[in-house]
Tab-separated table of C-alpha atoms in Angstrom:
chain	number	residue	atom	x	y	z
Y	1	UNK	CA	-150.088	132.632	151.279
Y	2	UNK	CA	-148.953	129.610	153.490
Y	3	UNK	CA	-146.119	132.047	155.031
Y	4	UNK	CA	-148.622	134.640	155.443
Y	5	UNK	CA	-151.054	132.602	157.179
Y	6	UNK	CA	-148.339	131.250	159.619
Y	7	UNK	CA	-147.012	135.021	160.665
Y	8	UNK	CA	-150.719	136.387	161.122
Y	9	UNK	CA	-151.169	133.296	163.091
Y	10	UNK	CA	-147.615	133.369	164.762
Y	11	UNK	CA	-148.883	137.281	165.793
Y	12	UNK	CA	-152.452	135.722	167.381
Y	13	UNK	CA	-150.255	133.490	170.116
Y	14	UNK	CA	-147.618	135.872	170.815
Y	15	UNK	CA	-150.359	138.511	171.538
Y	16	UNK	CA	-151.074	138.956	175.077
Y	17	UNK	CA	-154.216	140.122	174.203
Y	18	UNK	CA	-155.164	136.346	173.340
Y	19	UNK	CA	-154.103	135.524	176.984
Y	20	UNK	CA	-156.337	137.780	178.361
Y	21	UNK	CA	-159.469	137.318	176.522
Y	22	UNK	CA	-158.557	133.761	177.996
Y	23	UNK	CA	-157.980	134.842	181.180
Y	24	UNK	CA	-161.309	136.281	181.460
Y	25	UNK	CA	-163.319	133.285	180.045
Y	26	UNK	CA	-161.531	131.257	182.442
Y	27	UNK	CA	-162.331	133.291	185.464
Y	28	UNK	CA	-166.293	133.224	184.276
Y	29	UNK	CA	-165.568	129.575	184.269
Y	30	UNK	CA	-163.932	128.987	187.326
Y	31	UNK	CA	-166.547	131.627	189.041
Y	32	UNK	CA	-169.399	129.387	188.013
Y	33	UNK	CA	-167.938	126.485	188.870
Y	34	UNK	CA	-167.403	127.765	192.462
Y	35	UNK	CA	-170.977	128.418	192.199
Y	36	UNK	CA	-172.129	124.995	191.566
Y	37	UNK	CA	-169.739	123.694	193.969
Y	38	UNK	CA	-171.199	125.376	197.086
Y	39	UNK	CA	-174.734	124.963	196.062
Y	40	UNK	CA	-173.833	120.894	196.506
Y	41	UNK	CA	-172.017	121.473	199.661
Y	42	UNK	CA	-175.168	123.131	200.821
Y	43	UNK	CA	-178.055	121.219	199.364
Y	44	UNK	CA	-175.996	117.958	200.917
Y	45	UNK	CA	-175.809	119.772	204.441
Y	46	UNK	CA	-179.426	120.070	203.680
Y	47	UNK	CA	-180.001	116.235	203.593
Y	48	UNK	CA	-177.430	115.614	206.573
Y	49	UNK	CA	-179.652	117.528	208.641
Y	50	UNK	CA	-183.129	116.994	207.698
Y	51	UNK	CA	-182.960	113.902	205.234
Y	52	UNK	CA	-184.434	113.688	201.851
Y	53	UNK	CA	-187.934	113.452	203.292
Y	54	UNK	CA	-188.174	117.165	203.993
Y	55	UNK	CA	-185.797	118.142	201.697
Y	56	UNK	CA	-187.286	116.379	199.138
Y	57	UNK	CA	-186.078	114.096	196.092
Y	58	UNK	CA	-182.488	115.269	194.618
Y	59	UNK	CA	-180.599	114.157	190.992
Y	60	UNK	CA	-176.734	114.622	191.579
Y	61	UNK	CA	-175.957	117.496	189.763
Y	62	UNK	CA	-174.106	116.468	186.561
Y	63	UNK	CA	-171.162	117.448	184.362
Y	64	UNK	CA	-173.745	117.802	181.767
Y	65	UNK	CA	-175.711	120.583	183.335
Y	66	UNK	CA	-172.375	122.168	185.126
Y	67	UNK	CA	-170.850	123.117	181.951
Y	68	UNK	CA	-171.005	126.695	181.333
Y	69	UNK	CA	-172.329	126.092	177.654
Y	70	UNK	CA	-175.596	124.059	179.304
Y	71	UNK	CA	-176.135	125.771	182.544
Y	72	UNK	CA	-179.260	127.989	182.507
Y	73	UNK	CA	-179.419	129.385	186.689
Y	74	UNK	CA	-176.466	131.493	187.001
Y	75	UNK	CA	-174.934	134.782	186.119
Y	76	UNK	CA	-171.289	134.065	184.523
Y	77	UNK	CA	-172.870	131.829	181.849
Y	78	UNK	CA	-175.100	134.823	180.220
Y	79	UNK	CA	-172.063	137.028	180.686
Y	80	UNK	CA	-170.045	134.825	178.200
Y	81	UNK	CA	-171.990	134.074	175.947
Y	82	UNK	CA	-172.989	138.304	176.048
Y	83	UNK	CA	-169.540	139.274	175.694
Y	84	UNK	CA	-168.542	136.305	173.018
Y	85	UNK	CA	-168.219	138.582	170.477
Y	86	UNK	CA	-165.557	141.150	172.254
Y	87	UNK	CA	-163.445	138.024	173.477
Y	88	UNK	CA	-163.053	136.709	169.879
Y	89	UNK	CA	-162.586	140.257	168.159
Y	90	UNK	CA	-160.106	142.079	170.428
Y	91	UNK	CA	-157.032	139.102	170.327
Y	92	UNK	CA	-156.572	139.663	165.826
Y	93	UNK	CA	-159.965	141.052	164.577
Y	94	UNK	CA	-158.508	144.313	165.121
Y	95	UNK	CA	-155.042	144.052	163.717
Y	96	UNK	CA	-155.948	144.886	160.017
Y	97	UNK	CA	-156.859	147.959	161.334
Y	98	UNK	CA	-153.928	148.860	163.184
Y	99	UNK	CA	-151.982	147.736	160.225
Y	100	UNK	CA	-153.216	150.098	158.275
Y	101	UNK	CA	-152.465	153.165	160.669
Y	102	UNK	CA	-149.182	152.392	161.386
Y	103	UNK	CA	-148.002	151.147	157.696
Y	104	UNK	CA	-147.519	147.679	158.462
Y	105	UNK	CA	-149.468	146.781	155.441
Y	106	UNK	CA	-147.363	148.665	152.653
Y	107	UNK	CA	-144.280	146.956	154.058
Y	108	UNK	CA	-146.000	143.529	153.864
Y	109	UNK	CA	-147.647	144.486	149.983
Y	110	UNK	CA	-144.118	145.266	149.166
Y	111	UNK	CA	-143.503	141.676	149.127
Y	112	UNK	CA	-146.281	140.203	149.335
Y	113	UNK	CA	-149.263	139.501	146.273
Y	114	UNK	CA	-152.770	141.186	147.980
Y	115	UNK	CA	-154.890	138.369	147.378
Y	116	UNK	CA	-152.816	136.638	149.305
Y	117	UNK	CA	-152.178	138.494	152.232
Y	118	UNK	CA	-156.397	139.659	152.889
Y	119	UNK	CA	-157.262	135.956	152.693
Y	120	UNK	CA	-154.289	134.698	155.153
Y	121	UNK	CA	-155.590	137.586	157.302
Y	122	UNK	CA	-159.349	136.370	156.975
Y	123	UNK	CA	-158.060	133.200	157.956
Y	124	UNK	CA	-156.051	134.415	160.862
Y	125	UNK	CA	-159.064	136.456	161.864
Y	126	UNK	CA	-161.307	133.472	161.907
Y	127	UNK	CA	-158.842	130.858	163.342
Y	128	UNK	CA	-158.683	133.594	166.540
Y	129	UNK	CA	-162.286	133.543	167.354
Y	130	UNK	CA	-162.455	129.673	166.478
Y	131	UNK	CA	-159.234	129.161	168.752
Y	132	UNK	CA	-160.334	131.745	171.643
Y	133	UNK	CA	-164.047	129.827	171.580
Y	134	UNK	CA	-163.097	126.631	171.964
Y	135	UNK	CA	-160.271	126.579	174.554
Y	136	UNK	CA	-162.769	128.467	177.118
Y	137	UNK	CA	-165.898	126.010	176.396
Y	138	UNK	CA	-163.476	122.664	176.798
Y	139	UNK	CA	-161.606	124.573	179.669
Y	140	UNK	CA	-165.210	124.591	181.073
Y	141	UNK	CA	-165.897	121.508	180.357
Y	142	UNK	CA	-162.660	119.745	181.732
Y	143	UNK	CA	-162.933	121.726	184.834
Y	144	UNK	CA	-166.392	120.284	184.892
Y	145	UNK	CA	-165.776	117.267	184.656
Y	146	UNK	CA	-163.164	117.302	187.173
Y	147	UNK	CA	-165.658	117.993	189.939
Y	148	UNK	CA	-168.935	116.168	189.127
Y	149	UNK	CA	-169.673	112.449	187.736
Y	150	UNK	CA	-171.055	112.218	183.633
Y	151	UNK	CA	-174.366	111.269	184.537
Y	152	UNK	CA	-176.902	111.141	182.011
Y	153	UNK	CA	-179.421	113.984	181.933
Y	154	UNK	CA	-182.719	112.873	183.077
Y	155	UNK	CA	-185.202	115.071	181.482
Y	156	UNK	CA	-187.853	114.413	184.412
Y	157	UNK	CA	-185.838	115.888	187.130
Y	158	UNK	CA	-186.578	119.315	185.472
Y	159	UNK	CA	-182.911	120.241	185.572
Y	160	UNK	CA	-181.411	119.761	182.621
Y	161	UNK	CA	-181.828	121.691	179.225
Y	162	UNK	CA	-182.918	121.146	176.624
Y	163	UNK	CA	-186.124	120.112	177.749
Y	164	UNK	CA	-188.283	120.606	174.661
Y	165	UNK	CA	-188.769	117.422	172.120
Y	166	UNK	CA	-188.070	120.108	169.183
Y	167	UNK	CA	-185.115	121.244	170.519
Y	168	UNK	CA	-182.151	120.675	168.011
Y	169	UNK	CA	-180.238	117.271	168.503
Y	170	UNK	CA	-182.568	116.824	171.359
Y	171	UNK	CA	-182.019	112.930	170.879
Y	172	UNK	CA	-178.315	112.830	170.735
Y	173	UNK	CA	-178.293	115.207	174.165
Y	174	UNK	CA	-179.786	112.852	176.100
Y	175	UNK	CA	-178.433	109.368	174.942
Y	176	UNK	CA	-174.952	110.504	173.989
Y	177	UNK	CA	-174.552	114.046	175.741
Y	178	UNK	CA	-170.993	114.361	175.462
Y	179	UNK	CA	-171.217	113.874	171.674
Y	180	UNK	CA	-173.557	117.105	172.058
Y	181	UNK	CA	-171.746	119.213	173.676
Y	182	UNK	CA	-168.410	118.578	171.876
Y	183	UNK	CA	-170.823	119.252	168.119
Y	184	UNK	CA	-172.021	122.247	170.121
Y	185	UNK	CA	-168.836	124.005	171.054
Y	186	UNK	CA	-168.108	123.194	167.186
Y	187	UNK	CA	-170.737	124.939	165.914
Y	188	UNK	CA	-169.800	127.868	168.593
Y	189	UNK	CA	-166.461	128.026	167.822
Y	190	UNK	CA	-167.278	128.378	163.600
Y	191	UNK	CA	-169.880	131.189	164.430
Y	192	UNK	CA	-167.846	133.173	167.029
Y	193	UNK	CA	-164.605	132.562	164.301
Y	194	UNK	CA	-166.747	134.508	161.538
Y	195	UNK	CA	-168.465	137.047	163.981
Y	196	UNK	CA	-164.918	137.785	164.430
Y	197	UNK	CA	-164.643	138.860	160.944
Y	198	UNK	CA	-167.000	141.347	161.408
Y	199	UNK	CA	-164.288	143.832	161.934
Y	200	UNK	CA	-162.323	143.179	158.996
Y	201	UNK	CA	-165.058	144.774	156.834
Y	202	UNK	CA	-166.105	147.568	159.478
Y	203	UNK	CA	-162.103	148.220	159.211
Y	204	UNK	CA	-162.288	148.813	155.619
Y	205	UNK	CA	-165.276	151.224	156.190
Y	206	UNK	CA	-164.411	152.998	159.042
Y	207	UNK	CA	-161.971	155.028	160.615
Y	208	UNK	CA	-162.237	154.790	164.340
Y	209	UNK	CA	-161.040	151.476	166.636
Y	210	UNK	CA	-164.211	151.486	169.053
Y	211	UNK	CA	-166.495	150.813	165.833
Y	212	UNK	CA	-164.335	148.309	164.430
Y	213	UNK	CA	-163.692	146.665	168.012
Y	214	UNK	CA	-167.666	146.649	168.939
Y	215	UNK	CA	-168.992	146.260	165.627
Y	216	UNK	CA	-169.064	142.526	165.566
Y	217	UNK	CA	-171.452	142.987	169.224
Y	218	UNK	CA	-173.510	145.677	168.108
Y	219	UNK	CA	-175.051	143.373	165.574
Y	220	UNK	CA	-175.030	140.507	167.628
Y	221	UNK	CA	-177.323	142.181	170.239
Y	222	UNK	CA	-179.441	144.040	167.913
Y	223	UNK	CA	-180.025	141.162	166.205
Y	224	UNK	CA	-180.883	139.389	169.247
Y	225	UNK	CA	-183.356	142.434	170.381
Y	226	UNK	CA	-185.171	142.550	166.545
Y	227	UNK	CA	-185.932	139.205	166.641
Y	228	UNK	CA	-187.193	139.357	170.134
Y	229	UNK	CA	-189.533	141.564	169.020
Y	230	UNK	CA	-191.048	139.800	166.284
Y	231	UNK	CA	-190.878	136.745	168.427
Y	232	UNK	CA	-188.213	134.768	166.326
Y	233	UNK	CA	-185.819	134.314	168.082
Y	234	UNK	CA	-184.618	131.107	166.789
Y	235	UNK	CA	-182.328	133.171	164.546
Y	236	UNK	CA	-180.676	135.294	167.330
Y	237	UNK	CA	-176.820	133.905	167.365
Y	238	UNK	CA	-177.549	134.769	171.430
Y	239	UNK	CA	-179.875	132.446	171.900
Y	240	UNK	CA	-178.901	129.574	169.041
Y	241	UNK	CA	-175.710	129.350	170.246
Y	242	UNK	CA	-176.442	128.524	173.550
Y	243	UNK	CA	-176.774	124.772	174.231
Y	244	UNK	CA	-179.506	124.812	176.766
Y	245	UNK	CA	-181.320	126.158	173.761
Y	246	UNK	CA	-183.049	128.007	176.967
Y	247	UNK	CA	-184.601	130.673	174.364
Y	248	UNK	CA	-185.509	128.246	171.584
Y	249	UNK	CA	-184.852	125.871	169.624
Y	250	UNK	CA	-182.539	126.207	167.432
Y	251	UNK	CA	-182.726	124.852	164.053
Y	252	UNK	CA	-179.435	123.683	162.057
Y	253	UNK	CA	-180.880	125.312	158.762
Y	254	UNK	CA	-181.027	128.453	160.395
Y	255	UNK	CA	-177.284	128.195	161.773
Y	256	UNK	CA	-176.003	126.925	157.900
Y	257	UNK	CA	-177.404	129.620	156.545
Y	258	UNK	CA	-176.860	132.388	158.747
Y	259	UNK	CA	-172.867	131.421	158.942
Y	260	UNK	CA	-173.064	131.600	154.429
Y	261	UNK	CA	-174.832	135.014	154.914
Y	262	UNK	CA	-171.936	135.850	157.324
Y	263	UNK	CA	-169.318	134.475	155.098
Y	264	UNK	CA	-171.020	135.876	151.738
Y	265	UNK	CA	-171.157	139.439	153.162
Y	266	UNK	CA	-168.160	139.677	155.290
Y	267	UNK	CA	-165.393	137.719	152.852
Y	268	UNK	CA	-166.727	138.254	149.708
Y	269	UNK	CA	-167.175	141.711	150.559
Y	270	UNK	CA	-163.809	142.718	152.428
Y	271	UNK	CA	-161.933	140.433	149.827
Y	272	UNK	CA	-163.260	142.618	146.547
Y	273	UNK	CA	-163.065	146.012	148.463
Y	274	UNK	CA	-159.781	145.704	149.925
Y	275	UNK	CA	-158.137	144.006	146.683
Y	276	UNK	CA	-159.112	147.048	144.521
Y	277	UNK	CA	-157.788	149.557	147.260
Y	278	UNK	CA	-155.026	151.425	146.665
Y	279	UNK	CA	-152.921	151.245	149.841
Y	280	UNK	CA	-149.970	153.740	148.971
């Protein structure tokens, strides 16, 4: 399984697929940060001019609240953590698939025991989204931190989120932020790794690419709209995985168990189908 695992991974980097689902995180990254950059320039042409009496008080804007992962005011942060779930699927989450259109599979069964091969590709799967996750939240992060100082969030200055006392690790955000944000693009990059997944068992089901490509999103947005509905939206991935927690709080147990319901459904269920299929 170990030479499995390093082909299917060996296929993830050479992809240029991978690159682009990079690409694009980095542009919503770069796009925000341009953002953030002019709204200094102005807001300090603002003081120049009038002084902080009109203006009125100002906290330095902070790597902690420039981050895409923790911003809450602009538009590039929503679209990545919307779109998540395309970015991680569309580098390897759809390769099973194509393997077994064009016969790649056979050849690899050929030589190759089955257990083996659907768990290095469940792996491979998962790495992807883990892998694709966390380069664009610490490329966001170091580009961050290029441009403005670590300051500790203040909570009184109204600009910073989380804001609520209930919010999750609300403690360890505020007197050790970076420690946050590095568990919190953690915990991203484990959930977007198994939404990934997703596909593997909508490949095994169904017979058409656009399903198994936008599977993995359908449910993440339904989910998000059902639970907006019955006003529970602490266990919407959407809002959870967020940092600013903007939506709610989110609660760890929620997030554990979630991710085993994930891992129960999607491995234990693509493993047993696939493993009794037939594939000549």
């Amino acid at each position: 399984m170990k030479n499995l695992l390093k082909v299917e991974c060996k296929r993830v980097f050479s992809s240029k697929v991978f690159y682009f689902c990079l690409g694009i995180g980095a542009i919503l990254c770069i796009w925000l940060l341009g953002i953030q950059v002019l709204e200094v320039r102005t807001f300090n042409q603002l003081i120049q001019e009038y002084g902080t009496e009109k203006v009125g008080l100002y906290y330095p804007r902070s790597l902690y609240n420039s981050f895409i992962g923790l911003d809450y005011a602009y538009l590039p942060s929503t679209i990545l953590y919307t779109i998540f779930p395309l970015l991680v699927t569309l580098p390897h989450a759809m390769s099973y698939y194509r393997d077994k259109r064009s016969g790649y599979i056979k050849n690899i069964l050929i030589k190759a025991d089955k257990r083996d091969y659907y768990v290095a590709k469940y792996l491979s799967v998962f790495l992807s989204g883990f892998i694709v996750t966390s380069i664009i939240l610490f490329f966001s992060l170091w580009i961050s931190a290029i441009c403005f100082p670590a300051i500790l969030p203040e909570v009184t200055t109204s600009t910073y989120l989380p804001a609520s006392a209930m919010a999750m690790y609300v403690e360890l955000y505020y007197t050790h932020p970076l420690v946050y944000t590095v568990v919190y693009i953690f915990i991203d990059a484990v959930f977007y790794g198994i939404i990934a997944t997703i596909a593997l068992l909508i490949s095994s089901y169904a017979d058409n690419i656009l399903y198994v490509f936008a599977g993995g999103m359908i449910l993440y947005l339904i989910t998000d709209y059902i639970t907006g509905l019955v006003n529970k939206r602490e266990f919407s991935p959407f809002n959870f995985l967020r940092p600013t927690q903007i939506s709610c709080n989110a609660k760890i147990s929620i997030i554990v168990a979630e991710l085993i319901l994930l891992i129960v459904l999607v491995a234990v269920s693509f493993l047993k189908k696939e493993r009794e299929k037939d594939v000549f």
